[in-house]
Short mmCIF file of C-alpha atoms in Angstrom, two decimals:
data_model
loop_
_atom_site.label_atom_id
_atom_site.label_comp_id
_atom_site.label_asym_id
_atom_site.label_seq_id
_atom_site.Cartn_x
_atom_site.Cartn_y
_atom_site.Cartn_z
CA ASN G 669 146.02 -103.05 139.48
CA ILE G 670 147.28 -102.38 135.95
CA GLU G 671 144.55 -102.14 133.33
CA ILE G 672 145.51 -103.36 129.86
CA SER G 673 144.22 -102.13 126.50
CA TYR G 674 145.22 -103.84 123.25
CA LEU G 675 144.87 -102.99 119.57
CA SER G 676 146.09 -105.02 116.60
CA SER G 677 147.14 -103.35 113.34
CA THR G 678 146.05 -104.98 110.11
CA SER G 679 148.27 -102.66 108.04
CA SER G 680 150.81 -99.89 108.53
CA SER G 681 148.04 -97.31 108.10
CA ASP G 682 146.67 -98.43 111.50
CA TYR G 683 149.84 -97.59 113.45
CA THR G 684 149.29 -93.88 114.02
CA PRO G 685 145.51 -94.08 114.72
CA ASN G 686 146.07 -96.92 117.21
CA ILE G 687 148.83 -95.03 119.02
CA ASN G 688 146.75 -91.84 119.08
CA SER G 689 143.78 -93.68 120.54
CA PHE G 690 145.92 -94.77 123.48
CA ILE G 691 147.31 -91.24 123.92
CA HIS G 692 143.78 -89.86 124.08
CA LYS G 693 142.86 -92.60 126.54
CA GLY G 694 145.61 -91.40 128.89
CA CYS G 695 147.58 -94.66 129.07
CA GLY G 696 150.50 -94.65 131.49
CA ILE G 697 152.74 -96.35 128.93
CA ILE G 698 152.21 -97.34 125.31
CA VAL G 699 154.11 -100.39 124.08
CA THR G 700 154.49 -100.67 120.31
CA VAL G 701 155.77 -103.90 118.80
CA GLY G 702 158.26 -104.27 115.98
CA PHE G 703 160.69 -102.17 113.98
CA LEU G 704 158.04 -101.48 111.35
CA MET G 705 156.36 -99.22 113.93
CA ASP G 706 159.50 -97.11 114.37
CA LYS G 707 158.39 -94.02 112.44
CA ALA G 708 154.90 -93.90 113.92
CA THR G 709 156.27 -94.33 117.43
CA ALA G 710 158.96 -91.67 116.95
CA LYS G 711 156.44 -89.18 115.56
CA ALA G 712 154.05 -89.73 118.45
CA ALA G 713 156.84 -89.54 121.04
CA ASN G 714 158.20 -86.30 119.64
CA ALA G 715 154.74 -84.73 119.63
CA ASN G 716 153.87 -85.96 123.12
CA ARG G 717 156.96 -85.57 125.30
CA LYS G 718 155.19 -86.47 128.55
CA GLN G 719 153.79 -89.73 127.18
CA LYS G 720 155.86 -92.82 128.02
CA PHE G 721 156.58 -95.30 125.21
CA ALA G 722 158.38 -98.59 124.85
CA ILE G 723 159.03 -100.24 121.50
CA VAL G 724 159.86 -103.91 121.10
CA ASP G 725 162.68 -105.01 118.81
CA ASP G 726 163.76 -101.65 117.48
CA ALA G 727 166.46 -98.98 117.73
CA PRO G 728 164.13 -95.96 117.47
CA GLN G 729 164.85 -92.97 115.27
CA THR G 730 163.97 -90.59 118.08
CA LYS G 731 166.37 -90.05 120.97
CA SER G 732 163.69 -88.43 123.11
CA LYS G 733 163.74 -89.38 126.77
CA ASN G 734 160.18 -90.74 126.74
CA VAL G 735 160.97 -93.84 124.63
CA LEU G 736 162.52 -97.05 125.96
CA ALA G 737 163.86 -99.31 123.22
CA LEU G 738 163.49 -102.98 124.10
CA GLN G 739 166.28 -104.70 122.20
CA TYR G 740 167.65 -108.20 122.37
CA GLN G 741 171.11 -109.68 121.89
CA THR G 742 169.60 -112.66 120.11
CA ASP G 743 172.90 -113.76 118.60
CA GLN G 744 173.68 -115.09 122.09
CA GLY G 745 170.66 -117.40 122.11
CA ALA G 746 171.15 -118.27 118.44
CA PHE G 747 174.77 -119.24 119.16
CA LEU G 748 173.43 -121.96 121.45
CA GLY G 749 171.00 -123.02 118.73
CA GLY G 750 173.78 -123.19 116.15
CA TYR G 751 175.88 -125.35 118.44
CA VAL G 752 172.96 -127.72 119.10
CA ALA G 753 172.26 -127.95 115.37
CA ALA G 754 175.90 -128.66 114.56
CA ALA G 755 176.10 -131.30 117.27
CA SER G 756 172.84 -132.92 116.09
CA THR G 757 173.10 -132.95 112.30
CA LYS G 758 173.54 -136.35 110.68
CA THR G 759 174.36 -134.95 107.24
CA GLY G 760 176.97 -132.40 108.29
CA THR G 761 174.89 -129.55 106.84
CA VAL G 762 172.36 -127.19 108.44
CA ALA G 763 170.59 -124.11 107.08
CA THR G 764 168.96 -120.81 107.97
CA TYR G 765 166.93 -118.16 106.16
CA GLY G 766 165.20 -114.90 107.05
CA GLY G 767 161.94 -113.12 106.42
CA MET G 768 163.46 -109.75 105.53
CA GLN G 769 167.02 -108.48 105.79
CA PHE G 770 166.83 -106.37 108.95
CA PRO G 771 169.43 -106.40 111.75
CA SER G 772 166.91 -107.93 114.17
CA VAL G 773 166.64 -110.87 111.74
CA THR G 774 170.23 -111.22 110.63
CA MET G 775 171.48 -111.05 114.22
CA TYR G 776 169.80 -114.41 114.81
CA MET G 777 171.36 -115.83 111.64
CA ASN G 778 174.79 -114.46 112.57
CA GLY G 779 174.69 -116.06 115.99
CA PHE G 780 173.53 -119.37 114.51
CA VAL G 781 176.52 -119.42 112.15
CA ALA G 782 178.83 -118.48 115.03
CA GLY G 783 177.57 -121.42 117.08
CA VAL G 784 178.23 -123.82 114.22
CA ARG G 785 181.70 -122.41 113.65
CA TYR G 786 182.50 -122.66 117.36
CA TYR G 787 181.40 -126.31 117.30
CA ASN G 788 183.64 -126.95 114.30
CA LYS G 789 186.61 -125.31 115.98
CA THR G 790 186.24 -127.06 119.32
CA LYS G 791 185.32 -130.46 117.89
CA GLY G 792 187.50 -130.50 114.79
CA ALA G 793 184.35 -130.86 112.68
CA SER G 794 183.29 -129.34 109.36
CA VAL G 795 179.54 -128.73 109.57
CA LYS G 796 178.35 -126.41 106.80
CA VAL G 797 175.68 -123.69 107.03
CA LEU G 798 173.50 -122.87 104.05
CA GLY G 799 171.62 -119.60 103.78
CA TRP G 800 173.81 -117.00 105.49
CA THR G 801 177.36 -115.73 105.08
CA PRO G 802 178.24 -113.07 107.69
CA ALA G 803 180.04 -109.91 106.62
CA LYS G 804 183.38 -109.01 108.15
CA GLY G 805 183.28 -106.94 111.30
CA LYS G 806 180.97 -106.97 114.29
CA CYS G 807 177.23 -107.54 114.15
CA THR G 808 175.25 -104.93 116.12
CA LEU G 809 171.61 -104.12 116.77
CA ALA G 810 171.91 -101.27 114.28
CA LYS G 811 173.90 -103.06 111.59
CA CYS G 812 174.36 -106.77 110.96
CA ASP G 813 175.36 -107.33 107.36
CA GLY G 814 175.96 -110.38 105.22
CA SER G 815 174.40 -112.29 102.34
CA GLY G 816 171.84 -115.06 102.39
CA GLN G 817 168.33 -116.37 101.81
CA PHE G 818 165.31 -114.14 102.45
CA VAL G 819 161.63 -114.51 101.66
CA GLY G 820 160.89 -110.78 101.50
CA ASN G 821 158.08 -110.90 104.08
CA PHE G 822 156.97 -112.68 107.26
CA THR G 823 153.77 -114.30 106.01
CA ASP G 824 154.43 -116.41 102.88
CA GLN G 825 154.48 -119.96 104.22
CA THR G 826 154.60 -121.43 100.72
CA ALA G 827 157.89 -119.63 100.10
CA GLY G 828 159.19 -120.91 103.43
CA GLN G 829 158.31 -124.46 102.44
CA THR G 830 160.06 -124.05 99.10
CA ILE G 831 163.26 -122.63 100.60
CA THR G 832 163.36 -125.37 103.21
CA ALA G 833 162.75 -128.13 100.66
CA ASN G 834 165.63 -126.73 98.63
CA ASP G 835 167.85 -126.69 101.72
CA PHE G 836 166.96 -130.32 102.41
CA ALA G 837 167.78 -131.13 98.78
CA GLY G 838 171.10 -129.36 99.31
CA GLY G 839 171.98 -131.73 102.12
CA ALA G 840 170.71 -129.92 105.21
CA ASP G 841 168.71 -131.84 107.79
CA ILE G 842 168.05 -129.00 110.28
CA VAL G 843 166.68 -125.59 109.19
CA PHE G 844 166.44 -122.42 111.28
CA PRO G 845 163.83 -120.02 109.82
CA VAL G 846 163.98 -116.46 111.19
CA ALA G 847 160.78 -115.44 109.50
CA GLY G 848 157.77 -115.43 111.81
CA SER G 849 154.84 -117.46 110.52
CA VAL G 850 156.76 -118.21 107.31
CA GLY G 851 158.55 -120.79 109.44
CA LEU G 852 155.41 -122.93 109.49
CA GLY G 853 156.22 -123.62 105.85
CA SER G 854 159.51 -125.08 107.06
CA VAL G 855 157.60 -127.35 109.42
CA ALA G 856 155.47 -128.55 106.50
CA ALA G 857 158.62 -129.24 104.49
CA ALA G 858 160.19 -131.18 107.37
CA GLN G 859 157.07 -133.27 107.82
CA LYS G 860 156.96 -133.99 104.11
CA ALA G 861 160.66 -134.90 104.01
CA GLY G 862 160.14 -137.39 106.84
CA ALA G 863 162.29 -138.71 109.65
CA GLY G 864 165.67 -137.10 110.08
CA HIS G 865 164.51 -133.60 109.06
CA SER G 866 163.76 -130.97 111.68
CA VAL G 867 163.23 -127.28 112.36
CA MET G 868 164.69 -124.93 114.95
CA TRP G 869 162.03 -122.38 115.93
CA VAL G 870 162.55 -118.68 116.60
CA ASP G 871 161.34 -115.94 118.99
CA THR G 872 159.09 -118.15 121.11
CA ASN G 873 159.26 -121.68 122.49
CA GLY G 874 157.75 -123.55 119.55
CA CYS G 875 156.53 -126.38 121.77
CA VAL G 876 154.35 -123.81 123.57
CA SER G 877 153.33 -121.37 120.84
CA ASP G 878 152.91 -124.07 118.16
CA LYS G 879 152.72 -127.18 120.30
CA GLN G 880 151.03 -129.26 117.60
CA TYR G 881 154.37 -129.20 115.75
CA CYS G 882 156.58 -129.88 118.77
CA SER G 883 157.73 -133.23 117.39
CA SER G 884 159.35 -131.38 114.45
CA PHE G 885 161.33 -128.95 116.63
CA ILE G 886 164.84 -129.73 117.79
CA GLY G 887 164.70 -126.52 119.80
CA SER G 888 163.80 -122.84 119.86
CA VAL G 889 165.95 -119.71 120.02
CA VAL G 890 163.80 -117.42 122.14
CA LYS G 891 163.50 -113.69 122.69
CA GLY G 892 162.57 -112.50 126.17
CA VAL G 893 159.83 -110.08 125.18
CA GLU G 894 157.67 -110.87 128.22
CA PRO G 895 160.21 -110.00 130.94
CA SER G 896 161.33 -106.84 129.12
CA VAL G 897 157.78 -105.53 128.60
CA ARG G 898 156.91 -106.42 132.21
CA ASP G 899 159.88 -104.42 133.46
CA ALA G 900 159.03 -101.42 131.25
CA VAL G 901 155.43 -101.36 132.44
CA LEU G 902 156.39 -101.69 136.11
CA LEU G 903 158.98 -98.91 135.78
CA ALA G 904 156.29 -96.65 134.36
CA ALA G 905 153.84 -97.62 137.10
CA SER G 906 156.39 -96.97 139.86
CA GLY G 907 157.51 -93.61 138.48
CA LYS G 908 161.02 -94.88 137.73
CA PHE G 909 160.69 -94.99 133.93
CA LYS G 910 163.58 -93.61 131.86
CA GLY G 911 164.00 -93.58 128.12
CA GLY G 912 166.98 -95.21 126.48
CA THR G 913 167.75 -98.85 125.73
CA TYR G 914 166.96 -102.09 127.50
CA LEU G 915 169.23 -104.86 126.25
CA GLY G 916 168.01 -108.42 126.64
CA THR G 917 170.84 -110.94 127.07
CA LEU G 918 171.35 -114.50 128.27
CA LYS G 919 172.09 -113.07 131.71
CA ASN G 920 168.75 -111.28 132.14
CA GLN G 921 166.65 -113.80 130.17
CA GLY G 922 166.34 -111.44 127.22
CA THR G 923 167.29 -114.34 124.94
CA GLY G 924 167.88 -118.05 125.36
CA PHE G 925 167.43 -121.55 124.03
CA ASN G 926 164.66 -124.09 124.74
CA TYR G 927 164.82 -127.73 123.72
CA GLY G 928 162.07 -129.13 121.54
CA GLY G 929 160.28 -132.42 121.04
CA ILE G 930 163.30 -134.07 119.45
CA LYS G 931 165.48 -135.41 122.25
CA VAL G 932 169.12 -134.46 122.51
CA PRO G 933 171.71 -136.18 124.72
CA ALA G 934 172.16 -135.11 128.32
CA SER G 935 175.85 -134.56 127.57
CA LEU G 936 174.96 -131.94 124.95
CA LYS G 937 172.64 -130.16 127.38
CA LYS G 938 175.47 -130.07 129.89
CA THR G 939 177.78 -128.56 127.28
CA ILE G 940 175.19 -125.89 126.43
CA LYS G 941 175.03 -124.89 130.10
CA THR G 942 178.80 -124.49 130.13
CA ILE G 943 178.77 -122.45 126.90
CA THR G 944 175.99 -120.24 128.29
CA LYS G 945 178.13 -119.41 131.30
CA GLY G 946 181.07 -118.70 129.01
CA ILE G 947 179.07 -116.26 126.87
CA ILE G 948 177.72 -114.46 129.94
CA ALA G 949 181.22 -114.16 131.38
CA GLY G 950 182.59 -112.86 128.07
CA ARG G 951 184.92 -115.83 127.57
CA ILE G 952 183.11 -117.06 124.44
CA SER G 953 182.53 -114.71 121.50
CA VAL G 954 179.27 -114.86 119.55
CA ASN G 955 180.91 -113.13 116.57
CA PRO G 956 181.22 -115.70 113.74
CA ASN G 957 184.35 -113.93 112.53
CA SER G 958 186.07 -115.05 115.73
CA TYR G 959 186.23 -118.55 114.26
CA PRO G 960 187.43 -120.11 110.98
CA ALA G 961 184.78 -120.03 108.27
CA GLY G 962 185.65 -123.58 107.25
#
């Protein structure tokens, strides 16, 4: 018996009016999506202390008790993706790039590199990663530094195609774009490059969200937005809502890895299950600095 209202913002100038319209409507909880909505959400939460908010993929500026931050330890899922990429490459080189250099983006890239490095360490291999060099220290949801390739936005598919084509020219055969719809440019580059070139999708299961390109995906590193938003809404509906932070992990399905249209061996899938259990138990680190850079 939950009624849903939805508004899409075409620019940042829509954030505050859209939030205010829901406040005036008397919504039980308002869910804003993305770190770019941080300021507008914080301002509205501070001005309306009894209104419940949840924000997806952000560490909000406000510490008020009426905001629940839905955050995701995506380096855990990306670690699995990095391992699969390292185990699947035929050239010994894989690549990643981001839309913009925010922690929610670079956390994916960091985990991907960690997975490759773990593969190299455990298999005595030397797979290289183009596009991201992690900084020293620990990657967190608030700070995840390093240097690498970025488009500068999440919409320029032409730029994504160019970066991916350059990565293929540099020897990579699997590319992991952490760049929203920019990643469709990577798919175009893989299709143009032909057999032996593939893409690892991000955020959603690419074979569901972009099923027409499933044959180009070796897998998807996913973010569990649906279960986290569901839980936030049900907490608000049941009167048990509390502000703070929800952390999505492999254990609670807040992140994960889905296989794509490109088949991988059953033995590799079995290994990924074992690694997943190791990460959940804390036996396997997803920090790339835990392993030799190679």
